[in-house]
Coordinates of C-alpha atoms and ligand atoms in Angstrom, one line a residue:
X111 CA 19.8 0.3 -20.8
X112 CA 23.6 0.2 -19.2
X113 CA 25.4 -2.4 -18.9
X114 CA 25.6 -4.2 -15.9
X115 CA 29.4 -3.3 -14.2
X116 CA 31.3 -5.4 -12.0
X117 CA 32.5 -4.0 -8.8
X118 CA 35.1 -5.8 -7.3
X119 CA 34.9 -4.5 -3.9
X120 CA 32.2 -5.5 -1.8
X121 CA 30.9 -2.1 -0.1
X122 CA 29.1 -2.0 3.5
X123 CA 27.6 0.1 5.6
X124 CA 25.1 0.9 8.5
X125 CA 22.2 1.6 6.3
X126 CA 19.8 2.6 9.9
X127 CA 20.7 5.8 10.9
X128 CA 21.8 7.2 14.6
X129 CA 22.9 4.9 17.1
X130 CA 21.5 3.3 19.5
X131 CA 18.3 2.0 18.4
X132 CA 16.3 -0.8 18.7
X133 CA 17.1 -2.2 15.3
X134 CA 20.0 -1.8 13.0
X135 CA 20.8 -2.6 9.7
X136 CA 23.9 -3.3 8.5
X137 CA 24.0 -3.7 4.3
X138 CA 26.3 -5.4 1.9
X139 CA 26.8 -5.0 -1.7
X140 CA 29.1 -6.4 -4.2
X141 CA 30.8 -9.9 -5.3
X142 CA 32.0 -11.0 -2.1
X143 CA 28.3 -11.0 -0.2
X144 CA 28.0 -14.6 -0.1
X145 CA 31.2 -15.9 1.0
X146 CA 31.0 -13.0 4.1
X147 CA 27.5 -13.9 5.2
X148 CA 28.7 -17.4 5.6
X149 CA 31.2 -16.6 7.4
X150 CA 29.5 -14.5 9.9
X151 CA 25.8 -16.5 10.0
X152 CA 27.2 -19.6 9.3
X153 CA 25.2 -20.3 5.9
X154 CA 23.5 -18.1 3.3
X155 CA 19.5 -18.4 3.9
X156 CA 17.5 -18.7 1.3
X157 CA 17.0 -16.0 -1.2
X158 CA 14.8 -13.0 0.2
X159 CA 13.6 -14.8 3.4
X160 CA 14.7 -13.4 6.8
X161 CA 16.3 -15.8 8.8
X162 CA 17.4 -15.9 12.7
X163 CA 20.6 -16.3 12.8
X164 CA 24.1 -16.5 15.4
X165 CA 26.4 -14.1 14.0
X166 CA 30.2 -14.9 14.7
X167 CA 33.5 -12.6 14.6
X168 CA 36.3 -14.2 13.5
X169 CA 37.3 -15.6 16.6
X170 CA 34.0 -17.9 16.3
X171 CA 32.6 -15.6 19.3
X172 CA 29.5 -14.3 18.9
X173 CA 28.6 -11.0 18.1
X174 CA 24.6 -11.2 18.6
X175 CA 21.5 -12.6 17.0
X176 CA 19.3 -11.4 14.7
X177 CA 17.9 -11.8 11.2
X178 CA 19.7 -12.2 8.1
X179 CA 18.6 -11.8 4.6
X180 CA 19.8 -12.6 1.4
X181 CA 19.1 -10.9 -1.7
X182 CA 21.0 -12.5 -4.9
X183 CA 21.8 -10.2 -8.3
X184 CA 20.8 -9.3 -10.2
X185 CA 17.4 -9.4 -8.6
X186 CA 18.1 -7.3 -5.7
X187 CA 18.4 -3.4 -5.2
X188 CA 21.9 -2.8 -6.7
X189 CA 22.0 -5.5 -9.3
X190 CA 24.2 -7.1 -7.4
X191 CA 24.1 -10.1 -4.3
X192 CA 22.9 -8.3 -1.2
X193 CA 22.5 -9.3 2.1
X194 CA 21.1 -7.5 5.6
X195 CA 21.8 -8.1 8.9
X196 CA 19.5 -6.8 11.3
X197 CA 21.1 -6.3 14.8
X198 CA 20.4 -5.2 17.6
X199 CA 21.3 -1.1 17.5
X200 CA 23.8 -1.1 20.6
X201 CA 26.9 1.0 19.3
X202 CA 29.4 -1.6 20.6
X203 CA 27.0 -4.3 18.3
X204 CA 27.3 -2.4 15.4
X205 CA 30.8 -1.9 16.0
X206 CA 32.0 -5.2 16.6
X207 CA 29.7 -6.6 13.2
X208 CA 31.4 -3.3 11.2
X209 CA 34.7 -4.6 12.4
X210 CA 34.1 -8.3 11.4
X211 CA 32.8 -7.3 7.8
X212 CA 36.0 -4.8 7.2
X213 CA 38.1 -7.8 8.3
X214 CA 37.0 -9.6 5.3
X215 CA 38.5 -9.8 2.0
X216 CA 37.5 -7.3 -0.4
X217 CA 35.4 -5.4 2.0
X218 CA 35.3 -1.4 1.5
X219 CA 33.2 1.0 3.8
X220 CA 30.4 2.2 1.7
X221 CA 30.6 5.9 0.6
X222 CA 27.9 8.6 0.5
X223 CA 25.0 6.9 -2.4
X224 CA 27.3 4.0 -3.2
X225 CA 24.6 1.3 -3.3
X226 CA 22.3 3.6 -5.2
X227 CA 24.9 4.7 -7.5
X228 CA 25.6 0.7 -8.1
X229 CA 21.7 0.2 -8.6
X230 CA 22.0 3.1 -10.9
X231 CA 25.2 1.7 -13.0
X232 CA 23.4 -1.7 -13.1
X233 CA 20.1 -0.4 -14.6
X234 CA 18.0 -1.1 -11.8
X235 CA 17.1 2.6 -11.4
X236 CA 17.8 6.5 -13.7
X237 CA 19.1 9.1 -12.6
X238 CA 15.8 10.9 -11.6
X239 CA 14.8 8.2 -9.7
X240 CA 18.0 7.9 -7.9
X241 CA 17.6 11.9 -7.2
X242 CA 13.5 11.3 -6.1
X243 CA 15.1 8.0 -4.0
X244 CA 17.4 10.9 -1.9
X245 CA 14.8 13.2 -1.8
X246 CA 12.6 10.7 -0.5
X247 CA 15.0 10.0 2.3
X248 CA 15.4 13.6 3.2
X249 CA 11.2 14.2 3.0
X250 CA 9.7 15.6 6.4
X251 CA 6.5 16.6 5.6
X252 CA 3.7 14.5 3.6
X253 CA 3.8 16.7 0.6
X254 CA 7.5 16.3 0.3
X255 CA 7.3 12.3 0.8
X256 CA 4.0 12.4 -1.6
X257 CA 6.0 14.7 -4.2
X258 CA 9.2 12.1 -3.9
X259 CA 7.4 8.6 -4.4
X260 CA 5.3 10.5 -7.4
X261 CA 8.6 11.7 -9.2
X262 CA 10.6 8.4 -8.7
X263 CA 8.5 6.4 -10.6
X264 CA 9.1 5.5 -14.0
X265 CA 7.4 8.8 -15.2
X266 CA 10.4 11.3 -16.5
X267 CA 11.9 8.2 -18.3
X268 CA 9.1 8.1 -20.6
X269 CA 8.2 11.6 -20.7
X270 CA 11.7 12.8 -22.0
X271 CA 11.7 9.2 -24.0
X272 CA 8.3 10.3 -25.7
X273 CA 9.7 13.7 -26.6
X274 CA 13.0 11.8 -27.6
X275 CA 11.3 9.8 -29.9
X276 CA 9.8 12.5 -32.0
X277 CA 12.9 14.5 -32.0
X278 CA 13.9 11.2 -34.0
X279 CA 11.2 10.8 -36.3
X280 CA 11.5 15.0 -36.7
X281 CA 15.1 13.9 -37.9
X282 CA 14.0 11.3 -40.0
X283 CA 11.7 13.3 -41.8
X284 CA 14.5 15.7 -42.3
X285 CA 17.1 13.1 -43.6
X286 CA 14.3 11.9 -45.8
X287 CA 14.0 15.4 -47.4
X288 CA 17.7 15.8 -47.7
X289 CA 17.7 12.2 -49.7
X290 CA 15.3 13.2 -52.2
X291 CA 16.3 16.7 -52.8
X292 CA 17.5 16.4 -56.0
X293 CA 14.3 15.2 -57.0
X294 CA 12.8 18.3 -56.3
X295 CA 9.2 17.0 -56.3
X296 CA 8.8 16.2 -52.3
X297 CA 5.7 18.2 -51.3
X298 CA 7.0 20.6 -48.9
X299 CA 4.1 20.2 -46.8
X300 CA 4.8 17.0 -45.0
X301 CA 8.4 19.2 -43.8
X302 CA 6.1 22.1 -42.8
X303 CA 3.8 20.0 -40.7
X304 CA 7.6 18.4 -38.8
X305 CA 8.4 22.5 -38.2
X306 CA 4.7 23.2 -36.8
X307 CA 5.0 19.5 -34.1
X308 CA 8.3 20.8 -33.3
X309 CA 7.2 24.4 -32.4
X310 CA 4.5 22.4 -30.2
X311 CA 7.1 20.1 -29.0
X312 CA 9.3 22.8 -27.6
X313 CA 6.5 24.8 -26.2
X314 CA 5.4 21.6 -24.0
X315 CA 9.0 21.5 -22.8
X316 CA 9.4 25.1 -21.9
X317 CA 6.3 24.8 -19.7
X318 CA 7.4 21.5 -18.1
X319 CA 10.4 23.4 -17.1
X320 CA 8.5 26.2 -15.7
X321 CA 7.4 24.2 -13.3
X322 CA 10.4 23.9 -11.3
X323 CA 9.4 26.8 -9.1
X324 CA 6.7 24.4 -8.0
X325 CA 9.0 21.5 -7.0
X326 CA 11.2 23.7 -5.7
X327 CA 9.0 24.9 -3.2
X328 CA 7.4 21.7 -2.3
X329 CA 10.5 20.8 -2.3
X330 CA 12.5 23.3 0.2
X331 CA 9.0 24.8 1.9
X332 CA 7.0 27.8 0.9
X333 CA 9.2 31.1 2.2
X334 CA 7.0 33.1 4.6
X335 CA 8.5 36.3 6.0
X336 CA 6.6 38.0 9.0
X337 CA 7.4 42.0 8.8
X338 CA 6.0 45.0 11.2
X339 CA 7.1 47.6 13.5
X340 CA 8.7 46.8 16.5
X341 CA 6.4 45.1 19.2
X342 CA 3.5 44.2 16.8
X343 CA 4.3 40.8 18.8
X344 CA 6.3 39.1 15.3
X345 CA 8.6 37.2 17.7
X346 CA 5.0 36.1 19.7
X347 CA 3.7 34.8 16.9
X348 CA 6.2 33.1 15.7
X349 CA 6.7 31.0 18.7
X350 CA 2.6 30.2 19.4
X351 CA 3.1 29.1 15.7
X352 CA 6.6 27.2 16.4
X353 CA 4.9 26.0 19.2
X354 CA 8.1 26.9 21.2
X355 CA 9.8 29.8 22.2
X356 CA 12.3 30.2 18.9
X357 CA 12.3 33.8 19.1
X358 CA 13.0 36.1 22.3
X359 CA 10.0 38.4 23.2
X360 CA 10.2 41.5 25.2
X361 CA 8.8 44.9 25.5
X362 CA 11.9 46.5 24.4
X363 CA 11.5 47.8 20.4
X364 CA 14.3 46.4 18.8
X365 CA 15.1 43.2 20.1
X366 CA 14.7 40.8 17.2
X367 CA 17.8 41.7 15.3
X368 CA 18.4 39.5 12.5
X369 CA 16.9 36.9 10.7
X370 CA 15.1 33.8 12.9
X371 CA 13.8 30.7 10.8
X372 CA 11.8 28.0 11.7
X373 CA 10.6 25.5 9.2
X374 CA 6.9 24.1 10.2
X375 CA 4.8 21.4 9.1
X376 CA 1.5 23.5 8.0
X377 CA -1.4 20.6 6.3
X378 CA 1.6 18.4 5.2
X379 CA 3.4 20.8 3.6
X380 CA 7.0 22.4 4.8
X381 CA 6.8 26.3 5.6
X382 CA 10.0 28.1 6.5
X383 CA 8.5 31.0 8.7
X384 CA 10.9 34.0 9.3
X385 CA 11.1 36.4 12.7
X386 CA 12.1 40.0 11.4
X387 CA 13.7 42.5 12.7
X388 CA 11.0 45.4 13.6
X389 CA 11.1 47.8 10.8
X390 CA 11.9 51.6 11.9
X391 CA 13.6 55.0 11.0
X392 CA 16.8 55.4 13.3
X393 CA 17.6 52.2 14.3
X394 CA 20.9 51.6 15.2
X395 CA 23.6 49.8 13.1
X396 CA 22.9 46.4 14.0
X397 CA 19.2 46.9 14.0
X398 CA 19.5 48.8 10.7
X399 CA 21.4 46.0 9.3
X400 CA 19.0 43.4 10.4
X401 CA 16.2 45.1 9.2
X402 CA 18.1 45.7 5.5
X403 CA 17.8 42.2 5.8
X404 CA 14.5 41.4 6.9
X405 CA 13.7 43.5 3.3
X406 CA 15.6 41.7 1.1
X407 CA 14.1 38.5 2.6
X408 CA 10.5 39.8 2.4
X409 CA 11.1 41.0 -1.2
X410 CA 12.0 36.8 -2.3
X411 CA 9.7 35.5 0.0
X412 CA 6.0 33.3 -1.3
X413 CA 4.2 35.4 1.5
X414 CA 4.2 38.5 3.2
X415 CA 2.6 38.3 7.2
X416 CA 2.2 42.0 7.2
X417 CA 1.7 42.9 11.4
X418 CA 0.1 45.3 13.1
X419 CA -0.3 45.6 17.0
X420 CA -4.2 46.1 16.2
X421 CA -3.9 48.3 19.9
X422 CA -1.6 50.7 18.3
X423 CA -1.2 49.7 15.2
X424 CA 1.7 51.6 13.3
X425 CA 2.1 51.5 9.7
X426 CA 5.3 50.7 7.9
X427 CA 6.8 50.5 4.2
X428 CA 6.8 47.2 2.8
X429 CA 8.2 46.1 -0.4
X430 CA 5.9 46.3 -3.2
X431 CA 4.1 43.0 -5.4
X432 CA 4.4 41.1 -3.1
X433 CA 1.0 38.2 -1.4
X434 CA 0.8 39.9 1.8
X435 CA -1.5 39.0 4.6
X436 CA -2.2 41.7 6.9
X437 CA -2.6 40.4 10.8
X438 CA -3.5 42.3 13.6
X439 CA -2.2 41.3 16.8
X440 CA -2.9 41.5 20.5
X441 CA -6.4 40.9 20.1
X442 CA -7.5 39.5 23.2
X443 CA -6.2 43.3 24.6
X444 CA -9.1 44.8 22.7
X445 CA -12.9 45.1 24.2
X446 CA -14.3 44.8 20.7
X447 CA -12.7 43.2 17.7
X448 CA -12.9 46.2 15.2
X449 CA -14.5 44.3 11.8
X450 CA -12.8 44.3 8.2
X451 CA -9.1 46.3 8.9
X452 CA -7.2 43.3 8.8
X453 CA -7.2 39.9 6.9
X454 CA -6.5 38.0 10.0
X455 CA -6.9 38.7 14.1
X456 CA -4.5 36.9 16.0
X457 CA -3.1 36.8 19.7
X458 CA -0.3 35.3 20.6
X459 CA -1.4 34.8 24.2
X460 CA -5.3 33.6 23.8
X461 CA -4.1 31.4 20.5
X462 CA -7.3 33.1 19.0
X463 CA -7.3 33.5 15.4
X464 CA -3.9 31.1 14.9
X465 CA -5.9 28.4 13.6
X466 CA -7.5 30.4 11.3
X467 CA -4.4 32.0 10.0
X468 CA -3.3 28.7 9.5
X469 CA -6.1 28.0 7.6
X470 CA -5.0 30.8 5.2
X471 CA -1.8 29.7 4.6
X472 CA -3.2 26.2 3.7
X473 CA -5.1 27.5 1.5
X474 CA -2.7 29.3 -0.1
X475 CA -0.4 25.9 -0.6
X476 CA -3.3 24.2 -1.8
X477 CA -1.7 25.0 -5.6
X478 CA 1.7 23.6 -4.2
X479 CA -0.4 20.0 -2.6
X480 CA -1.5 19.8 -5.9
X481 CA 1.7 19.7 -7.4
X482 CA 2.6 17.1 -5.0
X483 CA 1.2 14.9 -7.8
X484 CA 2.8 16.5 -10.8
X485 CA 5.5 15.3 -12.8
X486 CA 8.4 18.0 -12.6
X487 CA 11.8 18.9 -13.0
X488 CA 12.9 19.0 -9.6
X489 CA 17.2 19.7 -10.0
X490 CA 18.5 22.3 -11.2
X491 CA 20.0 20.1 -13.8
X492 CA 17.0 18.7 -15.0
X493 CA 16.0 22.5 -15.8
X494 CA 19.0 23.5 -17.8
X495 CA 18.9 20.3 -19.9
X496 CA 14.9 20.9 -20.5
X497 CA 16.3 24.4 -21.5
X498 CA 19.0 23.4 -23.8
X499 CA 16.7 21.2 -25.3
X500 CA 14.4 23.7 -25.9
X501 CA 16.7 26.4 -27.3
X502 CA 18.1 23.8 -30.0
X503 CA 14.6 22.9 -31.1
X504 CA 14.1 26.6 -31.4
X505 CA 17.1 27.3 -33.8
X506 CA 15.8 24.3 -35.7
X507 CA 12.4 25.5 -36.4
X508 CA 14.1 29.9 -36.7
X509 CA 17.2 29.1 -38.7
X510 CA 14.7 28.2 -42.3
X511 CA 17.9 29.2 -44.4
X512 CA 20.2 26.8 -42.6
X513 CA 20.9 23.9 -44.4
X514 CA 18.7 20.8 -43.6
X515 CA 21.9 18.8 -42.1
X516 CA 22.6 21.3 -39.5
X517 CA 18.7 21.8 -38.3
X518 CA 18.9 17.7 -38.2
X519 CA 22.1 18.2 -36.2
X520 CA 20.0 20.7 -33.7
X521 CA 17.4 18.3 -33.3
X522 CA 19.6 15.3 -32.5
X523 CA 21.3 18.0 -29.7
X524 CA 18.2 18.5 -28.1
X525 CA 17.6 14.8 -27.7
X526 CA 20.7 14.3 -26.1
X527 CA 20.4 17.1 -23.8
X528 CA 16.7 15.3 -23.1
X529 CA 18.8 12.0 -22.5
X530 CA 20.9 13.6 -20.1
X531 CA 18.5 13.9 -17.4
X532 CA 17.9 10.0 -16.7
X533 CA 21.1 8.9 -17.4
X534 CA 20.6 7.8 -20.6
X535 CA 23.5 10.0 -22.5
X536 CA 27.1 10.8 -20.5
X537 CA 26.8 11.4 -17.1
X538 CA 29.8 10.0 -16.0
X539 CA 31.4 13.5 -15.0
X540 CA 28.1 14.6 -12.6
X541 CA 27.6 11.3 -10.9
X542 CA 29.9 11.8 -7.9
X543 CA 28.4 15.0 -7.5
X544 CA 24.7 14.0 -7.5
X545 CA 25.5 10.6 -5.4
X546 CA 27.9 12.7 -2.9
X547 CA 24.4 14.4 -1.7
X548 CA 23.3 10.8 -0.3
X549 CA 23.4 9.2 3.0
X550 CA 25.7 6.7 3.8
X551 CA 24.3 3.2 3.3
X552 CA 21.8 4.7 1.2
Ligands
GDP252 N1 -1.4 40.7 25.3 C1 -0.6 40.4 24.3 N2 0.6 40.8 24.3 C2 1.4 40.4 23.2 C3 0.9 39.6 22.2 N3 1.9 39.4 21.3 C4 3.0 40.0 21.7 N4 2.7 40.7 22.9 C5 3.6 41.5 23.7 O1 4.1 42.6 22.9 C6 5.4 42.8 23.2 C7 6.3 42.7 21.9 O2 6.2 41.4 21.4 P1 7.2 40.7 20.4 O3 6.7 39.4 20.0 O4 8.6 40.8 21.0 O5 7.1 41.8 19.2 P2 8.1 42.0 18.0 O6 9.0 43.1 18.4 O7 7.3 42.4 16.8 O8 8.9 40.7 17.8 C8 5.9 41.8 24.2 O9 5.8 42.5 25.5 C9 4.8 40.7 24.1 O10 4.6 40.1 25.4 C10 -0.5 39.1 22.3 O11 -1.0 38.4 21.4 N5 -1.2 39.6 23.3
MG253 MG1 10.9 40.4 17.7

């Protein structure tokens, strides 16, 4: 794959998180690792095992005890000697280790992704699975964390290497043909059969990178959008589903103004659920404003909550073709549940009918849980490369009075833009913007 570079610097960090804590983890990377970790624990442990150690500022004072491990390149998580020290995670601890490492020659505070992006420049890892490593990082729900370990295996490396490799032997075909073409006796039909796997080829990658949608919303939660007149309890439900008062609830028509999200954690799967403003004629200009709004946001949602105070229930315009699930609230006001007007009978106050509606959504992720498993283009980038690749392979096959050479030339394009997304072809100019998105001493 790449070459393995040679940093100069040795880069550190608080790889842990928030302070304090009971443990924390302070990482090195880079040429320098060995020389620092004697200096601070006195000797280097042997490789990989965790060893209690005294660590020492400068001064020979000590800092505190703990573990220390050390991981030698190119074996270890960048490619390069590594080493941990696990601390305890008293700001003033962390501080005073920080402080010892900078002190050290050829020390440099670790920027946002700079291990993975050294892991990354050393071969240990492509670019996907760098991306899957952050997203794994920033998963809160199962499906997320499911979705992350799934797509940071090995898998788009030898997908788009699999497609690579016939966009090749598609070529060599070609440049076969073009060699004999004076000879004018090649039977045209093993050139036709190239056209027809192509046309197959770039079908498979057009619905790969349909898929997106899918990761995307496993990815950033399935957009619910709760609509209704004023006081159909929106704002209630919200919070009994929120579990928390998120939204303000009163009597009043019109108090929900503008736009209230809460992302939840529904069967493992992350569900941004938006409070509305009530939708009426004559409201004023804020309110009119908010519910513009709450429109536009009901009109991109996944899901509509459609509800109706099932007391009184009023009936409003909703944007059309759109999943909606029509709820009627306030049940535990009525004597006698009326049977088949709505999908769903809730109250707020009683919880009845919540875990049911629950249920529905659930059901209606099950399609995303099950994507949790798929391989998928989940950046942005990885879609426009899939694209590109896909339009080239289309002018191949379309353009039959182009001259061989250039259809070749297509082909070879379409690989590249297939390369792209691991890594494997220049990347150089988009890695500081896909490492940026990282955690520090990640
Ligand atoms: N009894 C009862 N009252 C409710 C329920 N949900 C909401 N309410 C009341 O209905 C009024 C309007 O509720 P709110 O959630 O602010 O409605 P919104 O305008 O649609 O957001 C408030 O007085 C709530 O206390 C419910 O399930 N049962
Ligand atoms: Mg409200």
């Amino acid at each position: 794959m790449i070459n393995q570079i040679l940093h100069r610097e040795t880069i550190y960090a608080l790889s842990s998180g928030g302070l304090p804590s009971g443990v924390a983890v302070v990482r090195l990377s880079g040429p320098h690792t060995r020389s620092i970790v004697e200096q601070i624990a006195g000797s280097v442990p042997p490789a990989r095992h965790a060893r209690l150690s005294r660590f020492r500022n400068g001064g020979g004072e000590t800092i505190d005890r703990g573990l220390c491990i050390f991981f030698p390149g190119p074996t270890s998580f960048t490619g390069e000697d590594c080493a941990e020290f696990h601390l305890h995670g008293g700001r003033g601890v962390v501080r005073a280790m920080l402080e010892m490492i900078s002190s050290c020659k050829g020390t440099r505070a670790a920027e946002a992704g700079a291990f993975t992006q050294r892991a990354f420049l050393n071969g240990k890892m492509d670019l996907t699975g760098a991306e899957a490593l952050a997203d794994l990082i920033d998963a809160e729900t199962e499906a997320q964390r499911r979705f992350a370990i799934v797509n940071g295996s090995d898998a788009h490396r030898r997908l788009y290497g699999g497609w690579r490799q016939s966009l090749l032997q598609a070529r060599a075909f070609l440049e076969a043909e073009l060699d004999f073409a004076d000879e004018a006796d090649v039977p045209g039909s093993v050139s036709d059969r190239v056209w027809d796997e192509l046309k197959a080829l770039q079908k498979m990658i057009e619905a790969h990178a349909a898929g997106y949608r899918r990761a995307e919303i496993v990815r950033e939660g399935l957009s619910i959008v709760i609509l209704g007149a004023p006081n159909s309890g929106k704002s209630s439900l919200l919070n009994a589903l929120a579990k928390r008062e998120v939204a303000i609830v009163t009597d009043e028509a019109g108090t929900t103004r503008d736009l209230l999200e809460v992302s939840l954690d529904i069967g493992g799967m992350k569900v941004n659920m938006v409070d509305t403003a009530g939708i009426r004629e004559h409201a004023a200009k804020v309110e009119a404003i908010g519910i513009e709004r709450a429109l536009k946001r009901a009109s991109e949602a996944d899901l509509i909550l459609y509800l109706q105070d099932a007391t009184d229930p009023q009936t409003v315009q909703l944007p059309e073709r759109l999943r909606i699930l029509q709820v009627g609230t306030k049940a535990d006001l009525l004597p006698m549940p009326p049977v088949g007007k709505w999908d769903r009978l809730v109250s707020a106050v009683s919880g009845e009918g919540l875990p049911q509606l629950l249920d529905d959504i659930e059901k209606l992720c099950q399609p995303l849980q099950d994507a949790t498993g798929e391989i998928l283009p989940f950046r942005g980038r990885h879609v426009e490369e899939l694209q590109k690749a896909a339009e080239q392979i289309k002018a191949a096959v379309a353009n039959e009075e182009l001259d061989l050479e250039l259809r070749a030339e297509d082909l070879r394009q379409a690989a590249d833009a297939l390369g792209r997304i691991c890594g494997e072809i220049g990347t150089e100019d988009i890695l500081g913007e896909i490492f940026s998105s990282f955690c520090i001493g990640k």
